[in-house]
PDB file of C-alpha atoms in Angstrom:
ATOM      1  CA  UNK E   1       0.000   0.000   0.000  1.00 39.00           C
ATOM      2  CA  UNK E   2       1.276   3.461  -0.828  1.00 47.00           C
ATOM      3  CA  UNK E   3       0.501   6.868   0.598  1.00 46.00           C
ATOM      4  CA  UNK E   4      -0.775   8.051  -2.778  1.00 47.00           C
ATOM      5  CA  UNK E   5      -3.197   5.837  -4.663  1.00 52.00           C
ATOM      6  CA  UNK E   6      -2.205   5.168  -8.254  1.00 54.00           C
ATOM      7  CA  UNK E   7      -5.146   7.165  -9.634  1.00 67.00           C
ATOM      8  CA  UNK E   8      -4.286  10.208  -7.478  1.00 72.00           C
ATOM      9  CA  UNK E   9      -0.682  10.122  -8.647  1.00 67.00           C
ATOM     10  CA  UNK E  10      -1.745   9.673 -12.267  1.00 73.00           C
ATOM     11  CA  UNK E  11      -4.072  12.695 -11.974  1.00 80.00           C
ATOM     12  CA  UNK E  12      -1.292  14.731 -10.352  1.00 79.00           C
ATOM     13  CA  UNK E  13       1.202  13.968 -13.091  1.00 75.00           C
ATOM     14  CA  UNK E  14      -1.408  14.601 -15.783  1.00 78.00           C
ATOM     15  CA  UNK E  15      -2.208  17.958 -14.133  1.00 85.00           C
ATOM     16  CA  UNK E  16       1.493  18.928 -14.051  1.00 80.00           C
ATOM     17  CA  UNK E  17       1.975  17.913 -17.682  1.00 79.00           C
ATOM     18  CA  UNK E  18      -1.010  20.027 -18.687  1.00 81.00           C
ATOM     19  CA  UNK E  19       0.062  22.967 -16.518  1.00 85.00           C
ATOM     20  CA  UNK E  20       3.625  22.962 -17.866  1.00 82.00           C
ATOM     21  CA  UNK E  21       2.802  22.249 -21.505  1.00 80.00           C
ATOM     22  CA  UNK E  22       4.407  25.622 -22.388  1.00 80.00           C
ATOM     23  CA  UNK E  23       7.606  24.751 -20.501  1.00 79.00           C
ATOM     24  CA  UNK E  24       8.413  21.194 -21.590  1.00 69.00           C
ATOM     25  CA  UNK E  25       7.766  18.825 -24.471  1.00 59.00           C
ATOM     26  CA  UNK E  26       6.452  15.567 -23.087  1.00 57.00           C
ATOM     27  CA  UNK E  27       7.038  12.430 -25.089  1.00 55.00           C
ATOM     28  CA  UNK E  28       4.110   9.985 -24.950  1.00 54.00           C
ATOM     29  CA  UNK E  29       6.508   7.051 -24.809  1.00 51.00           C
ATOM     30  CA  UNK E  30       8.222   8.448 -21.698  1.00 51.00           C
ATOM     31  CA  UNK E  31       5.028   8.318 -19.654  1.00 51.00           C
ATOM     32  CA  UNK E  32       5.076   4.512 -19.580  1.00 51.00           C
ATOM     33  CA  UNK E  33       8.693   4.513 -18.429  1.00 54.00           C
ATOM     34  CA  UNK E  34       7.858   6.881 -15.587  1.00 51.00           C
ATOM     35  CA  UNK E  35       5.397   4.417 -14.084  1.00 48.00           C
ATOM     36  CA  UNK E  36       8.162   1.820 -13.760  1.00 49.00           C
ATOM     37  CA  UNK E  37       9.702   4.013 -11.060  1.00 50.00           C
ATOM     38  CA  UNK E  38       8.506   4.076  -7.478  1.00 52.00           C
ATOM     39  CA  UNK E  39       5.423   6.313  -7.645  1.00 53.00           C
ATOM     40  CA  UNK E  40       6.150   8.273  -4.458  1.00 55.00           C
ATOM     41  CA  UNK E  41       9.788   8.836  -5.373  1.00 56.00           C
ATOM     42  CA  UNK E  42       8.844   9.915  -8.892  1.00 57.00           C
ATOM     43  CA  UNK E  43       6.278  12.406  -7.601  1.00 59.00           C
ATOM     44  CA  UNK E  44       8.702  13.832  -5.016  1.00 62.00           C
ATOM     45  CA  UNK E  45      11.594  14.186  -7.471  1.00 61.00           C
ATOM     46  CA  UNK E  46       9.380  15.685 -10.171  1.00 64.00           C
ATOM     47  CA  UNK E  47       7.931  18.249  -7.754  1.00 61.00           C
ATOM     48  CA  UNK E  48      11.337  19.216  -6.349  1.00 67.00           C
ATOM     49  CA  UNK E  49      12.630  19.816  -9.878  1.00 72.00           C
ATOM     50  CA  UNK E  50       9.572  21.898 -10.659  1.00 82.00           C
ATOM     51  CA  UNK E  51       9.423  24.004  -7.472  1.00 89.00           C
ATOM     52  CA  UNK E  52      10.492  27.254  -9.127  1.00 90.00           C
ATOM     53  CA  UNK E  53       8.014  26.659 -11.967  1.00 92.00           C
ATOM     54  CA  UNK E  54       5.250  25.811  -9.503  1.00 93.00           C
ATOM     55  CA  UNK E  55       5.948  28.952  -7.517  1.00 95.00           C
ATOM     56  CA  UNK E  56       6.071  31.106 -10.664  1.00 96.00           C
ATOM     57  CA  UNK E  57       2.760  29.730 -11.895  1.00 96.00           C
ATOM     58  CA  UNK E  58       1.251  30.207  -8.426  1.00 96.00           C
ATOM     59  CA  UNK E  59       2.431  33.845  -8.426  1.00 97.00           C
ATOM     60  CA  UNK E  60       0.893  34.366 -11.885  1.00 98.00           C
ATOM     61  CA  UNK E  61      -2.355  32.753 -10.783  1.00 97.00           C
ATOM     62  CA  UNK E  62      -2.579  35.041  -7.783  1.00 97.00           C
ATOM     63  CA  UNK E  63      -1.584  38.119  -9.823  1.00 98.00           C
ATOM     64  CA  UNK E  64      -4.304  37.633 -12.439  1.00 97.00           C
ATOM     65  CA  UNK E  65      -6.868  37.834  -9.640  1.00 96.00           C
ATOM     66  CA  UNK E  66      -6.680  41.619  -9.895  1.00 94.00           C
ATOM     67  CA  UNK E  67      -7.829  41.665 -13.547  1.00 97.00           C
ATOM     68  CA  UNK E  68     -11.278  42.958 -14.393  1.00 96.00           C
ATOM     69  CA  UNK E  69     -13.402  42.770 -17.519  1.00 94.00           C
ATOM     70  CA  UNK E  70     -13.751  46.565 -17.478  1.00 95.00           C
ATOM     71  CA  UNK E  71     -10.006  47.201 -17.664  1.00 94.00           C
ATOM     72  CA  UNK E  72      -8.226  44.559 -19.755  1.00 95.00           C
ATOM     73  CA  UNK E  73      -4.416  44.743 -19.771  1.00 96.00           C
ATOM     74  CA  UNK E  74      -1.661  43.724 -22.159  1.00 96.00           C
ATOM     75  CA  UNK E  75       0.496  40.663 -21.628  1.00 96.00           C
ATOM     76  CA  UNK E  76       3.410  42.921 -20.631  1.00 97.00           C
ATOM     77  CA  UNK E  77       1.236  44.690 -18.063  1.00 97.00           C
ATOM     78  CA  UNK E  78       0.119  41.301 -16.739  1.00 98.00           C
ATOM     79  CA  UNK E  79       3.761  40.208 -16.440  1.00 98.00           C
ATOM     80  CA  UNK E  80       4.464  43.381 -14.432  1.00 98.00           C
ATOM     81  CA  UNK E  81       1.528  42.502 -12.156  1.00 98.00           C
ATOM     82  CA  UNK E  82       3.164  39.094 -11.695  1.00 98.00           C
ATOM     83  CA  UNK E  83       6.490  40.682 -10.726  1.00 98.00           C
ATOM     84  CA  UNK E  84       4.780  42.994  -8.235  1.00 98.00           C
ATOM     85  CA  UNK E  85       2.856  40.105  -6.677  1.00 98.00           C
ATOM     86  CA  UNK E  86       5.912  37.838  -6.775  1.00 97.00           C
ATOM     87  CA  UNK E  87       8.128  40.381  -5.015  1.00 97.00           C
ATOM     88  CA  UNK E  88       5.466  40.785  -2.331  1.00 97.00           C
ATOM     89  CA  UNK E  89       5.179  37.012  -1.933  1.00 97.00           C
ATOM     90  CA  UNK E  90       9.007  36.692  -1.803  1.00 95.00           C
ATOM     91  CA  UNK E  91       9.248  39.304   0.971  1.00 96.00           C
ATOM     92  CA  UNK E  92       6.367  37.658   2.877  1.00 96.00           C
ATOM     93  CA  UNK E  93       7.982  34.217   2.601  1.00 94.00           C
ATOM     94  CA  UNK E  94       5.062  32.842   0.563  1.00 94.00           C
ATOM     95  CA  UNK E  95       7.534  31.641  -2.064  1.00 94.00           C
ATOM     96  CA  UNK E  96      11.023  30.310  -1.365  1.00 91.00           C
ATOM     97  CA  UNK E  97      12.822  30.491  -4.679  1.00 89.00           C
ATOM     98  CA  UNK E  98      13.800  33.869  -6.063  1.00 90.00           C
ATOM     99  CA  UNK E  99      14.249  32.276  -9.493  1.00 89.00           C
ATOM    100  CA  UNK E 100      10.477  31.788  -9.493  1.00 92.00           C
ATOM    101  CA  UNK E 101      10.240  35.451 -10.484  1.00 96.00           C
ATOM    102  CA  UNK E 102      10.887  34.818 -14.154  1.00 95.00           C
ATOM    103  CA  UNK E 103       9.524  36.783 -17.110  1.00 97.00           C
ATOM    104  CA  UNK E 104       9.571  33.635 -19.251  1.00 95.00           C
ATOM    105  CA  UNK E 105       7.724  31.550 -16.651  1.00 94.00           C
ATOM    106  CA  UNK E 106       5.145  34.315 -16.182  1.00 97.00           C
ATOM    107  CA  UNK E 107       4.552  34.597 -19.941  1.00 97.00           C
ATOM    108  CA  UNK E 108       4.220  30.820 -20.232  1.00 95.00           C
ATOM    109  CA  UNK E 109       1.825  30.737 -17.266  1.00 96.00           C
ATOM    110  CA  UNK E 110      -0.266  33.424 -18.952  1.00 97.00           C
ATOM    111  CA  UNK E 111      -0.371  31.320 -22.165  1.00 96.00           C
ATOM    112  CA  UNK E 112      -1.368  28.282 -20.148  1.00 95.00           C
ATOM    113  CA  UNK E 113      -4.079  30.178 -18.268  1.00 97.00           C
ATOM    114  CA  UNK E 114      -5.460  31.461 -21.578  1.00 97.00           C
ATOM    115  CA  UNK E 115      -5.682  27.874 -22.859  1.00 94.00           C
ATOM    116  CA  UNK E 116      -7.408  26.836 -19.633  1.00 95.00           C
ATOM    117  CA  UNK E 117      -9.907  29.678 -19.871  1.00 96.00           C
ATOM    118  CA  UNK E 118      -8.770  31.476 -16.724  1.00 97.00           C
ATOM    119  CA  UNK E 119      -7.862  34.373 -19.016  1.00 98.00           C
ATOM    120  CA  UNK E 120      -9.431  35.589 -22.239  1.00 98.00           C
ATOM    121  CA  UNK E 121      -7.473  37.300 -25.001  1.00 96.00           C
ATOM    122  CA  UNK E 122      -9.343  40.187 -26.607  1.00 95.00           C
ATOM    123  CA  UNK E 123      -8.537  42.658 -29.346  1.00 94.00           C
ATOM    124  CA  UNK E 124      -8.739  46.330 -28.410  1.00 90.00           C
ATOM    125  CA  UNK E 125      -7.857  49.559 -30.193  1.00 87.00           C
ATOM    126  CA  UNK E 126      -5.294  51.768 -28.485  1.00 82.00           C
ATOM    127  CA  UNK E 127      -5.248  55.588 -28.499  1.00 83.00           C
ATOM    128  CA  UNK E 128      -3.556  55.564 -31.922  1.00 86.00           C
ATOM    129  CA  UNK E 129      -6.299  53.382 -33.391  1.00 87.00           C
ATOM    130  CA  UNK E 130      -4.024  50.333 -33.648  1.00 90.00           C
ATOM    131  CA  UNK E 131      -5.370  46.972 -32.582  1.00 93.00           C
ATOM    132  CA  UNK E 132      -3.626  45.239 -29.699  1.00 92.00           C
ATOM    133  CA  UNK E 133      -4.170  42.057 -27.724  1.00 94.00           C
ATOM    134  CA  UNK E 134      -5.308  42.444 -24.146  1.00 96.00           C
ATOM    135  CA  UNK E 135      -6.181  40.046 -21.354  1.00 97.00           C
ATOM    136  CA  UNK E 136      -9.316  39.939 -19.243  1.00 97.00           C
ATOM    137  CA  UNK E 137     -10.941  37.371 -16.966  1.00 98.00           C
ATOM    138  CA  UNK E 138     -11.845  34.261 -18.947  1.00 97.00           C
ATOM    139  CA  UNK E 139     -14.761  31.851 -18.805  1.00 97.00           C
ATOM    140  CA  UNK E 140     -13.099  29.874 -15.971  1.00 97.00           C
ATOM    141  CA  UNK E 141     -11.640  32.878 -14.110  1.00 97.00           C
ATOM    142  CA  UNK E 142     -13.629  31.890 -11.020  1.00 96.00           C
ATOM    143  CA  UNK E 143     -11.521  28.692 -10.823  1.00 96.00           C
ATOM    144  CA  UNK E 144      -8.218  30.527 -10.269  1.00 96.00           C
ATOM    145  CA  UNK E 145      -8.265  30.050  -6.476  1.00 95.00           C
ATOM    146  CA  UNK E 146      -8.755  26.311  -6.930  1.00 95.00           C
ATOM    147  CA  UNK E 147      -5.878  26.347  -9.440  1.00 94.00           C
ATOM    148  CA  UNK E 148      -3.671  28.201  -6.960  1.00 94.00           C
ATOM    149  CA  UNK E 149      -4.521  25.663  -4.241  1.00 93.00           C
ATOM    150  CA  UNK E 150      -3.845  22.773  -6.617  1.00 92.00           C
ATOM    151  CA  UNK E 151      -0.421  24.203  -7.472  1.00 92.00           C
ATOM    152  CA  UNK E 152       0.311  24.844  -3.794  1.00 91.00           C
ATOM    153  CA  UNK E 153      -0.499  21.199  -3.015  1.00 88.00           C
ATOM    154  CA  UNK E 154       2.654  20.168  -4.908  1.00 84.00           C
ATOM    155  CA  UNK E 155       4.939  22.445  -2.881  1.00 84.00           C
ATOM    156  CA  UNK E 156       6.282  20.982   0.356  1.00 72.00           C
ATOM    157  CA  UNK E 157       5.854  23.946   2.738  1.00 65.00           C
TER     158      UNK E 157
END
C-alpha cells in the first residue's frame, strides 16, 4: 500500500503535464517509463525539480486575480503585475525560490491560463487606433483560487 493511490498520482502527473505544456515537451513514450519508477519517489523528485516553476505559476495565478473585464491589460502589463505580486510574496515568505520570479515563466503561465480559460485574449484599439491584444478574466476565471490551491499542493511547505 502506498501513501498516494495510483489514480491520485496519475491525476497529479497529468495535471502537471497540462500545466507545464508551455515549458516542456512531453514524449508519450516516456510516460510509460515513468510508471516503472517508485510512484512516491517519482512524484517527489518531479515536484522538487519543478518548485520554481510551480511557484512562478502560483504567483501568476494570484496576480491575475486583480484583472477585471472593465479594464483589460496587455500581456506585458500582466507580467508586471506578476512581478509585483511575486516580489510581495518573496518578501512575505510565501515563495522560497527567487528564481520563481521569471519573465519567461510568467509569460508561459499566462499562455497556459489562456488555454485553460482562466484568461481571455481580446482585441482592443489603443489611443492611436491600432489593434492590440489584451487580457481579461476568462470563462473559468472563477476557478483561479482552486488552481492556486492545486499548485500549492505540490509544494512541500
